[in-house]
Amino acid sequence: MTHATILAAAGLTQADLTGGTLPVRSPIDGAEIARVHETESREMPAIIARSQAAFRQWREVPGPRRGELVRLMGEELRAAKAELGALVTLEVGKITSEGLGEVQEMIDICDFAVGLSRQLYGLTIASERPGHRMAETWLPLGPVGIITAFNFPVAVWSWNAALALVCGDPVIWKPSEKTPLTAIATQKIMDRALARFGDAPEGLCQLVIGGPAIGDALVSSKDVPILSATGSTRMGGIVGPKVAARWGRPILELGGNNAMIVAPSADLEMAVRAIAFGAVGTAGQRCTSLRRLIVHRSIRDDLVARLSKVYANLPVGDPRKAGTLIGPLIDMGARDRMLAQIARAKAEGGTVHGGQVVEAITGGAYIRPALVEMPGQTATVCEECFAPILYVLTYDTLDEAIALQNEVPQGLSSCIFTLNLREAETFLSAAGSDCGIANVNIGPSGAEIGGAFGGEKETGGGRESGSDAWKGYMRRQTSTVNYSAKLPLAQGVTFEV
């Protein structure tokens, strides 16, 4: 399919694609595929005001009815899965199965949120005072600003939007400037669901496109009480304090420097497969991508030999073609940063396998993944590079391996391959991994939507998607009802007047 065919199939019109100021290029061949209209900064106060007005209506709609909108969104996504998945591939460079998988993730979170809409439950709490009932209730909080990154251009929006909507909150979405087309197509899908729903307030789901000034309007506004931002640690270091300074609630999903510990008892065939997808899937451009391989000394040579063979044969190329496993990096800047990181690793004593630019493919930033044997956990290893670089480190004891894993500033995802129960349980204990995600005998990426997603330290501490992440989009209210004829005070205090 041509670029134009994919864009048209996704419902994008000439008005969407032309006449704007923001150029959009496909990483597949570097071709400019659109010039998108940007939201003007002066429009942001009115957009936020519409969201506030929508909130005053939407919070009064019963939760299960709010869930019906998300159910319709899921239906529309099912109908548009192939077209939206192809657009993700065109705009981001993901291989076809990953583009489709991202849309499936959106469908899955819609299903989760529909069930959640009937389970926004609080607690009944035992009161110390006779004739009193104490309880907590979860209530809508207000508009949610959603700032998403290029690597998951639509799934991360859906994690936030599906939960926010059933919780009673409107959403304002600012996508990455590198991936506005998938956002426009998704907004059109959402608009179809809203039309079928019938009585949703205007301004319930809005899309704004532009650079830092547009994002800062959401970050700085007191009328946007929740701000969910996905991106780099540098970005989070700016956004988090700004939101906190105005007493807002930040939900931050930032960098990862994820490790796998491979123990002597590990099933190496399974480990190799998990390493390959974890390290090179999405061309290493996942926040959960595997970046560090911490291998027991007794099996290091064997594992490195296996991986070197696999890396040498990984098919790099056009992500739309069958058999391709690694598409392009998002742009030439990402390629240059990868090459610079490899050069620094070499200077620190690293031995590099792979990492060459694929000169035979022009237009896009195609580069072979790099496997880098390091003498230790250097400054370069501790720095996340959003590219398919995997550093190999050696350990002798499990305590040493866990310490190496936890030594970096980031704390998103982690895993261990072992058949030893004690090692697995130690890894999952308070003395083990310090990450928000800890897996045994699976890689660090490819999280399911049923669990809360997020990490600690410089990853930001935010949680999205499953489990009780919905509570981040609501306010908790504790209430006490006195149904007796007396007025006892708590803690035995007496105050007679």
Phi, psi and omega in degrees: 000141177283164176304314182298322180295317180296317180296317180293320180297329179280002176089012180273132183257172177300325178296326178287329193259347187229161172087359182263188183249351183259109179285141178237126180242143174278129177292347181296316181223005179077003183287140173286124184248352179193160166231106193266144176289134179260149174289135178275143183305324182293345179278342189298319178302319180291323179297315179293322178297320177297321179295319177296319178296320177297322179300317182299332175273315188294327181294339180274348180282132180302145182308311179299328176290321175299323177297332179297324177297317180291326176298317178295323176300316177300320178297315180295323178293321177300319182290333185253012188303311184297316184289317180290322177299320178295325178291322175301316178298316181295319188271335183250332182093011177291150174294161189304315183295328179285324175298314177294322179297325178295319178292323176300324177299322177295317178298317182296319181290330174297315178300316179300314185291327177298314176296321180299328184300342176255010184225034178278069193264151171249204182234152164261129189242136180294126177269144177280351182257131179295145178074020180235145173238129181244139182208165172236145181231143177257127186234153178302149185251324180143186183303143179246121171273131183238115177249118186247159181262169185289332193286331171233078194291340181234328184297316183295323174301316183293323176305315182283312187294317182298317179290314182301316184295316179288336177280352177100016184248134170288166181227144172235121188250124170246106178282170172300144176297341181278343185223056180282337186292319177297326178292317179298316179297320179293321178297323177295321177296316177298321179298324177294320177295319179297320179296319178291326180296314168101317187231033176283145180290149175299140178086010181292319180229109183239152180238130175236142184233133178161192185264206186303327182297323179290317177297319182295329178297321177288317182298323189268346187279127175292345179273006173240083189293338180238131178231112177260122183230128177244129181167209185281161174298323178301314178298316181297328178293338176271313186291313186304306180298324179295316179293317180295324182296333178261014178065028173274180181245108176274139170242102188253128174238101191243211190291161174224148175226069200279142186239154168237128172266128178246111185273164181302330182274000188298147169283103188291329177296316176296318182299317180299317179296318180293321179297316183300310180292316183299322185272328187243350175302143185056029182054037179070018185253038171253147174294338178262009180302147178285123184243335183227133179244112184254105193246138176297140185305325186291340183239003186301309185299319179297313183294317179298321179297317178297315182293321179300321179293316179296313182300322182294339185248007180292126181284118178253134178168200180303118185294347180276346184274140178300138178095340177291134177247340181228117176268199183279160164290165188297328178196177183293331176299320178295321178298315181296322178294323177296314180297321179293323179294319178297319179298319178294319179298319176299317181296336179267010175101012182282148174253121190256131170247122181085205178084014180270145172294137178273094186291337184290342181253120183257157175097319182250169181268076181265130183210141180287142178298151184246132172251119189237113176279123185247148177286344179182179182275086185280178178300322180294320179296326181284351181259126179288129170243126187280071186198166183280070174246127179238118180267136180253124179239161184242145175223162178246324179236155181298321178301320178296318181296316180295321178297318177299315181300316186278355187286341184277162182291335185271159182210052183271287188232156184201162178199162175223140171252114181199150172253009180266116184300319181297318179296317181297314183289326175297318179300325182270358184273178178298337179268004184258225183300137178261018184266161177289337178235130179222119185243153176238121177063026164218162183286181184276348185246172181083039182294144175278155184284348181291336180260153176293135184251129176157179185212181186252183178055229184285000172285344168112338178083357181284159175225133179229173174075242195272201184054228180256027177301338179302334183295338177291348182254009183225167174250143182265132179236121175265130182229146177232131179246126176263110179254014177263179177260010181241170182227065177289146177263155179289159179061017178074013180293138174245138180208089185262132177235000000 
